[in-house]
């Protein structure tokens, strides 16, 4: 709340300065037009905010109204435009219109292109929020180019593990029963419990007290298994897959969209480096290394356990299979929480679910998810940079408490994420804080398509070492400027 007031107060100062500039003109206009009514916005500062994702409409429109209400000398006009040739459209409007986009929303991987075109400038950070008290370092790195912050992190997307809690509890009970069944039949009962079974319904060699005690022992041990059930490594996942006696209707322990790099990159994200954390360092590219190859070998082996046919799955299909109770685990992005809650509300999801961090590849090899950040960028050609800066900060944090509710997008603001009071969403926030963002370099614009091809070939059994070498050579040529 303090920050919101601070942003509004700063904007008010700017608005007052603008009013002073226009004061004499406004006074003359009022004198000349007395008796005929005043023009409502004469003397107001107007800024234009462009965006291309319709899902943001409710949020940006509400933020614009709120910002204008708090600053009577300011109006913000949101402009939704097609995402086709989005930056080109901004550039054309900047060159040929007097209503240029002063601020616009842009994916972080396009920031280099925007900056080199003069369409992005270093943020003044008038209200002082571009630091790790307000955003994770991952968020700040995502909006950094050439060691300068050229945008505010507004929202993000990343991936996390989604699990069926009921199935996981069933698995825990199964493990407890198997462990206790392996103990000696001559062992004494572990304590006594309340009578819940009729004596004459028991086998001749069993007492009520013994059955009740055995159930209590199973339940207690099952709770221990469940408390440690969430997989911390891929081996843990495979152990569950290998030991789960699946109920009827379960088609597989885990299924995810193996065609999309967003749901695969966590396997190599900690070792396949392209541009460093900010994604713009051409001297920090490391693709062909032993760790990357080892991680991809693990990925290749997963096909032997989960038998996912890449030509038959999509993200929508695997999430629907999860909702239908056909799988125990899947991988989802931040949108999955809203979809699961809606399914729970309409009754199509009939179990408890949870969200967990992505497991490490192994005890020795760490995982790291991919993320993309939506940034509020100030046009380098804007004549209202300070005011645009205030509204950008308002979008990123001052009004961010309403972002998820109005758009379904997860706020990058640490405070807004905490205020959401949603444990599932907080897991995504934690995953994002350790994530690697899409690189910004123009030369690597097709890197993700190339990487999807690599993952597809690895999944279908091609040689990992050869594929990694080929990708490394291709990217080296592109970044080095010697590509044929």
XYZ file of C-alpha atoms in Angstrom:
484
model
C 0.000 0.000 0.000
C 2.855 2.363 0.845
C 4.435 1.709 -2.543
C 1.151 2.332 -4.358
C 0.806 5.719 -2.634
C 4.410 6.506 -3.481
C 3.878 5.767 -7.174
C 0.676 7.838 -7.242
C 2.340 10.721 -5.417
C 5.259 10.762 -7.839
C 2.889 10.750 -10.794
C 0.938 13.579 -9.200
C 4.071 15.714 -9.032
C 4.681 15.108 -12.720
C 1.057 15.903 -13.502
C 1.311 19.149 -11.553
C 4.402 20.103 -13.531
C 2.533 19.363 -16.735
C -0.366 21.496 -15.548
C 2.012 24.388 -14.906
C 3.358 24.145 -18.441
C -0.140 24.247 -19.866
C -1.507 26.706 -17.315
C -1.400 29.874 -19.381
C -2.877 28.128 -22.426
C -5.667 26.672 -20.313
C -6.455 30.022 -18.731
C -6.657 31.728 -22.127
C -8.884 28.947 -23.441
C -11.266 29.267 -20.501
C -11.548 33.009 -21.012
C -12.195 32.722 -24.726
C -14.709 29.865 -24.369
C -16.687 31.094 -21.350
C -20.327 30.343 -21.828
C -19.705 27.613 -24.390
C -18.312 24.903 -22.021
C -14.747 23.737 -21.419
C -12.941 20.950 -23.282
C -12.596 18.249 -20.666
C -9.003 17.175 -21.429
C -7.513 20.519 -22.407
C -4.255 20.852 -20.529
C -4.125 17.144 -19.581
C -1.138 14.923 -20.148
C -2.109 11.885 -22.230
C -0.011 8.765 -22.636
C -0.735 5.727 -24.799
C -0.140 2.197 -23.527
C 0.059 -0.526 -26.174
C -0.275 -4.251 -25.621
C -0.965 -7.286 -27.814
C -2.374 -9.913 -25.428
C -6.137 -9.573 -25.069
C -5.999 -11.384 -21.720
C -4.389 -8.226 -20.296
C -7.275 -5.948 -21.314
C -9.145 -6.086 -18.016
C -6.000 -5.410 -16.020
C -4.559 -2.597 -18.123
C -7.917 -0.838 -18.524
C -8.567 -0.981 -14.776
C -5.031 0.206 -14.000
C -5.416 3.100 -16.463
C -8.684 4.212 -14.840
C -7.243 3.917 -11.329
C -4.089 5.809 -12.301
C -6.151 8.574 -13.914
C -8.456 8.869 -10.901
C -5.483 9.358 -8.614
C -3.873 11.859 -10.987
C -6.450 14.293 -12.313
C -3.990 15.826 -14.750
C -3.269 12.513 -16.462
C -5.125 10.094 -18.690
C -3.829 6.763 -19.946
C -5.265 5.370 -23.168
C -4.776 1.583 -23.569
C -4.407 0.347 -27.147
C -4.836 -3.357 -27.972
C -3.160 -4.251 -31.234
C -2.345 -7.432 -33.133
C 0.764 -9.307 -32.073
C 1.657 -9.837 -35.715
C 4.643 -7.586 -36.458
C 3.972 -5.916 -33.110
C 7.261 -4.014 -32.794
C 7.048 -2.949 -36.419
C 3.586 -1.510 -35.758
C 4.927 0.398 -32.755
C 7.772 1.712 -34.873
C 5.435 2.868 -37.637
C 3.127 4.596 -35.164
C 6.129 6.251 -33.545
C 7.373 7.591 -36.885
C 4.108 8.657 -38.453
C 1.634 9.527 -35.692
C 1.268 12.170 -33.011
C -0.262 9.510 -30.741
C 2.838 7.377 -30.348
C 2.971 4.494 -27.852
C 4.619 5.994 -24.771
C 4.660 2.657 -22.998
C 4.043 -0.875 -24.236
C 4.082 -4.465 -23.010
C 6.688 -6.715 -24.611
C 8.105 -10.180 -24.077
C 11.571 -9.986 -22.540
C 13.213 -11.934 -25.375
C 12.424 -9.043 -27.779
C 14.119 -6.346 -25.707
C 17.345 -6.259 -27.707
C 15.409 -5.691 -30.915
C 13.387 -2.924 -29.286
C 16.435 -1.252 -27.758
C 18.505 -1.284 -30.947
C 15.567 0.261 -32.809
C 15.421 3.085 -30.275
C 12.013 1.910 -29.094
C 13.196 1.082 -25.582
C 15.148 3.259 -23.201
C 16.715 2.827 -19.792
C 14.011 3.125 -17.162
C 14.382 6.135 -14.820
C 12.869 4.036 -11.992
C 11.367 7.179 -10.536
C 9.736 5.344 -7.633
C 12.734 3.134 -6.865
C 11.383 -0.403 -7.236
C 13.913 -1.999 -9.589
C 15.710 -3.992 -6.922
C 15.541 -7.368 -5.214
C 13.272 -6.045 -2.462
C 10.508 -5.879 -5.063
C 11.454 -8.414 -7.746
C 13.479 -11.601 -7.951
C 16.882 -11.413 -9.578
C 15.504 -13.595 -12.375
C 12.873 -10.937 -13.097
C 15.428 -8.125 -13.103
C 17.797 -10.107 -15.343
C 14.943 -10.707 -17.770
C 14.491 -6.946 -18.289
C 18.225 -6.163 -18.398
C 20.044 -5.497 -21.656
C 23.615 -4.269 -22.040
C 23.764 -4.011 -18.226
C 20.856 -1.541 -18.206
C 17.300 -2.032 -17.013
C 15.138 -1.256 -20.018
C 11.780 -2.388 -18.712
C 9.748 -3.279 -15.650
C 8.928 -6.959 -15.051
C 5.121 -7.126 -14.955
C 4.215 -10.818 -15.259
C 5.896 -14.142 -15.945
C 5.297 -17.683 -17.073
C 7.269 -20.771 -16.167
C 6.659 -24.477 -15.581
C 6.178 -26.627 -12.488
C 5.190 -30.166 -11.568
C 1.448 -30.830 -11.169
C 0.373 -33.886 -9.185
C -2.754 -35.787 -8.159
C -2.611 -35.700 -4.380
C -5.125 -38.511 -3.958
C -3.088 -40.860 -6.138
C 0.059 -39.902 -4.284
C -1.624 -40.794 -0.981
C -2.734 -44.109 -2.480
C 0.844 -44.813 -3.511
C 2.056 -43.949 0.010
C -0.448 -46.379 1.529
C 0.630 -49.100 -0.884
C 4.259 -48.652 0.118
C 3.364 -48.778 3.797
C 1.360 -51.987 3.331
C 4.185 -53.608 1.380
C 6.739 -52.683 4.018
C 4.646 -53.998 6.899
C 3.708 -57.122 4.983
C 7.389 -57.909 4.699
C 7.796 -58.027 8.461
C 7.570 -61.318 10.350
C 4.113 -62.789 10.869
C 5.162 -63.574 14.417
C 5.817 -59.913 15.283
C 3.778 -58.581 18.147
C 1.002 -56.088 17.205
C 2.164 -52.450 17.241
C -0.069 -51.064 19.962
C -3.813 -51.361 20.257
C -6.586 -49.232 18.748
C -10.295 -48.681 19.099
C -12.572 -51.610 18.199
C -14.040 -50.968 14.762
C -14.477 -54.533 13.460
C -16.860 -57.185 14.734
C -15.033 -60.105 16.350
C -16.998 -62.820 14.554
C -16.147 -61.375 11.129
C -12.407 -61.955 11.577
C -10.341 -64.997 10.565
C -9.952 -67.534 13.357
C -6.300 -66.670 13.948
C -6.834 -62.866 14.128
C -8.150 -60.644 16.914
C -9.956 -57.309 16.638
C -7.149 -55.593 18.476
C -4.530 -56.914 16.094
C -6.394 -55.808 12.921
C -7.028 -52.343 14.363
C -3.395 -52.001 15.384
C -2.226 -53.102 11.936
C -4.426 -50.474 10.287
C -3.070 -47.815 12.599
C 0.470 -48.874 11.762
C -0.264 -48.721 8.031
C -1.812 -45.273 8.355
C 1.086 -43.920 10.379
C 3.674 -45.299 7.982
C 1.668 -44.108 4.974
C 1.772 -40.564 6.362
C 5.547 -40.822 6.552
C 5.736 -42.000 2.958
C 3.403 -39.227 1.815
C 5.398 -36.550 3.644
C 8.443 -37.544 1.595
C 6.595 -38.516 -1.585
C 7.100 -35.416 -3.735
C 9.930 -36.311 -6.107
C 13.116 -34.303 -5.657
C 14.872 -36.049 -8.556
C 13.896 -37.835 -11.742
C 14.909 -41.100 -10.038
C 12.224 -40.446 -7.424
C 9.668 -40.055 -10.207
C 10.773 -43.295 -11.786
C 10.583 -45.085 -8.455
C 6.956 -44.004 -8.063
C 6.223 -45.101 -11.624
C 7.815 -48.464 -10.934
C 6.048 -49.139 -7.621
C 2.567 -47.638 -8.095
C -0.268 -50.134 -8.425
C -2.420 -47.840 -10.516
C -6.174 -47.852 -9.929
C -8.503 -48.606 -12.796
C -8.675 -45.753 -15.276
C -5.083 -44.584 -14.802
C -3.290 -44.764 -18.141
C 0.157 -43.710 -16.966
C 2.017 -42.208 -14.049
C 3.227 -39.138 -15.959
C 2.478 -37.420 -19.248
C 3.512 -33.983 -20.503
C 3.804 -32.096 -23.785
C 7.135 -33.418 -25.026
C 6.857 -31.308 -28.201
C 7.120 -27.917 -26.510
C 10.494 -26.689 -25.291
C 8.806 -24.813 -22.453
C 7.986 -28.138 -20.771
C 11.301 -29.804 -21.610
C 13.967 -27.180 -21.024
C 14.173 -27.767 -17.257
C 16.176 -30.906 -18.034
C 19.124 -28.921 -19.473
C 18.390 -25.405 -18.187
C 21.155 -25.335 -15.602
C 23.890 -26.310 -18.052
C 22.923 -25.244 -21.584
C 23.860 -21.565 -21.392
C 22.898 -19.086 -24.126
C 23.686 -15.482 -23.239
C 23.965 -15.912 -19.467
C 21.180 -14.934 -17.079
C 20.342 -11.666 -18.905
C 20.385 -13.599 -22.189
C 22.420 -11.008 -24.105
C 26.064 -11.951 -23.486
C 27.529 -13.330 -26.708
C 30.620 -14.421 -24.788
C 28.604 -16.607 -22.450
C 27.389 -19.471 -24.619
C 28.012 -23.047 -23.511
C 25.942 -25.718 -25.225
C 28.244 -28.667 -25.795
C 29.355 -29.754 -22.334
C 29.315 -33.084 -20.441
C 26.503 -32.049 -18.088
C 24.151 -31.117 -20.928
C 24.823 -34.454 -22.623
C 24.221 -36.377 -19.377
C 20.939 -34.533 -18.802
C 19.737 -35.307 -22.318
C 20.635 -38.976 -21.861
C 18.316 -39.010 -18.844
C 15.606 -37.357 -20.952
C 16.094 -39.969 -23.653
C 15.653 -42.761 -21.112
C 12.350 -41.293 -19.889
C 10.644 -42.466 -23.062
C 11.283 -46.036 -21.931
C 9.281 -45.389 -18.753
C 6.435 -43.146 -19.872
C 5.889 -44.155 -23.510
C 4.563 -40.758 -24.622
C 3.900 -40.641 -28.362
C 5.048 -37.168 -29.358
C 2.753 -36.979 -32.380
C -0.385 -37.507 -30.287
C 0.061 -35.099 -27.352
C -0.550 -31.389 -26.899
C -0.497 -29.243 -23.798
C -4.295 -29.116 -23.719
C -4.591 -32.881 -24.097
C -2.199 -33.736 -21.261
C -3.870 -31.282 -18.882
C -7.275 -32.739 -19.781
C -5.957 -36.257 -19.172
C -4.758 -35.085 -15.768
C -8.169 -33.561 -14.973
C -9.815 -36.827 -16.038
C -7.677 -38.758 -13.541
C -5.716 -40.632 -16.193
C -2.276 -39.567 -14.908
C -0.632 -38.842 -11.576
C 1.867 -36.197 -12.758
C 2.117 -33.638 -15.531
C 4.009 -30.407 -16.210
C 2.041 -27.178 -16.383
C 2.558 -23.463 -16.745
C 0.991 -20.783 -14.534
C -2.336 -20.971 -16.409
C -2.903 -24.502 -15.111
C -3.973 -23.323 -11.646
C -6.950 -21.397 -12.987
C -7.900 -24.263 -15.275
C -7.783 -26.804 -12.437
C -9.772 -24.555 -10.115
C -12.445 -24.086 -12.774
C -12.571 -27.867 -13.310
C -12.901 -28.397 -9.578
C -15.730 -25.854 -9.407
C -17.729 -27.481 -12.213
C -17.139 -30.981 -10.857
C -15.031 -32.323 -13.718
C -11.999 -32.571 -11.412
C -12.894 -34.927 -8.577
C -9.655 -35.097 -6.588
C -7.186 -32.953 -4.698
C -4.183 -31.674 -6.642
C -0.922 -29.943 -5.827
C 1.896 -27.983 -7.476
C 5.556 -28.748 -6.776
C 8.955 -27.524 -7.923
C 10.427 -29.365 -10.880
C 12.644 -32.241 -9.695
C 16.383 -32.221 -10.268
C 17.719 -34.445 -13.014
C 19.669 -36.471 -10.473
C 21.388 -36.091 -7.132
C 24.344 -34.589 -8.993
C 22.609 -32.704 -11.842
C 20.317 -29.796 -11.068
C 17.327 -28.728 -13.115
C 16.345 -25.173 -14.060
C 13.082 -24.167 -15.680
C 12.636 -21.825 -18.605
C 10.719 -18.592 -18.074
C 9.411 -15.686 -20.101
C 8.717 -12.246 -18.637
C 6.233 -9.655 -19.818
C 7.885 -6.255 -19.495
C 6.521 -2.708 -19.452
C 8.810 -0.759 -21.778
C 9.134 3.005 -22.212
C 9.389 4.157 -25.814
C 12.708 5.863 -26.450
C 10.896 8.433 -28.609
C 8.210 9.285 -26.057
C 7.896 12.909 -24.982
C 6.415 11.779 -21.667
C 9.084 9.416 -20.365
C 8.753 10.328 -16.685
C 4.990 9.948 -16.686
C 5.253 6.723 -18.719
C 7.802 5.508 -16.159
C 5.329 6.093 -13.330
C 2.577 4.193 -15.099
C 4.981 1.359 -15.961
C 5.886 1.059 -12.274
C 2.172 1.166 -11.418
C 1.529 -1.758 -13.765
C 4.495 -3.708 -12.407
C 3.820 -3.266 -8.714
C 1.537 -0.423 -7.633
C -1.564 -2.095 -9.105
C -0.170 -5.623 -9.396
C -2.412 -7.096 -6.690
C -5.185 -7.267 -9.276
C -3.121 -8.765 -12.084
C -3.827 -12.468 -11.586
C -7.519 -11.987 -10.880
C -8.043 -9.792 -13.964
C -5.750 -11.537 -16.449
C -4.796 -14.976 -15.137
C -1.138 -13.941 -15.364
C 1.249 -14.300 -12.462
C 2.707 -10.983 -11.221
C 6.477 -10.635 -11.138
C 6.155 -8.401 -8.082
C 7.204 -10.303 -4.956
C 4.709 -8.417 -2.826
C 1.806 -9.066 -5.203
C 2.687 -12.762 -5.405
C 2.631 -13.034 -1.617
C -0.643 -11.090 -1.414
C -2.266 -13.586 -3.785
C -2.363 -15.982 -0.804
C -2.354 -19.015 -3.079
C 0.113 -21.773 -2.262
C 0.017 -23.228 -5.766
C 0.889 -19.883 -7.326
C 3.683 -19.329 -4.823
C 5.340 -22.528 -6.042
C 5.437 -21.002 -9.527
C 6.925 -17.828 -8.039
C 9.665 -19.894 -6.377
C 10.321 -21.757 -9.634
C 10.503 -18.443 -11.517
C 13.043 -17.053 -9.051
C 15.456 -19.862 -10.032
C 14.579 -19.923 -13.723
C 16.497 -18.969 -16.850
C 14.827 -16.538 -19.226
C 14.612 -16.644 -22.992
C 17.737 -15.061 -24.562
C 17.416 -11.628 -26.175
C 20.076 -11.887 -28.889
C 18.766 -11.347 -32.401
C 21.065 -14.061 -33.713
C 19.447 -16.671 -31.474
C 15.891 -15.894 -32.504
C 15.461 -19.406 -33.923
C 17.340 -21.161 -31.099
C 14.177 -22.470 -29.480
C 12.876 -24.004 -32.683
C 16.239 -25.688 -33.169
C 16.179 -26.909 -29.592
C 12.673 -28.334 -29.993
C 13.941 -30.299 -32.988
C 16.857 -31.581 -30.905
C 14.578 -32.687 -28.051
C 12.235 -34.395 -30.490
C 15.084 -36.373 -32.023
C 16.494 -37.283 -28.601
C 13.060 -38.461 -27.442
C 12.813 -40.699 -30.478
C 16.212 -42.280 -29.890
C 18.811 -40.302 -31.901
C 22.378 -39.944 -30.655
C 22.616 -37.204 -28.020
C 26.288 -36.302 -28.459
C 25.951 -35.795 -32.206
C 22.841 -33.630 -31.857
C 24.413 -31.403 -29.186
C 27.546 -30.902 -31.289
C 25.459 -29.922 -34.293
C 23.414 -27.401 -32.305
C 26.550 -25.943 -30.749
C 28.148 -25.440 -34.159
C 25.007 -23.858 -35.603
C 24.628 -21.329 -32.776
C 28.354 -20.531 -32.886
C 28.046 -19.681 -36.585
C 24.976 -17.550 -36.024
C 26.365 -15.571 -33.115
C 29.785 -15.351 -34.747
C 28.265 -14.005 -37.922
C 29.650 -16.724 -40.201
C 26.470 -18.677 -40.836
C 26.142 -19.751 -44.459
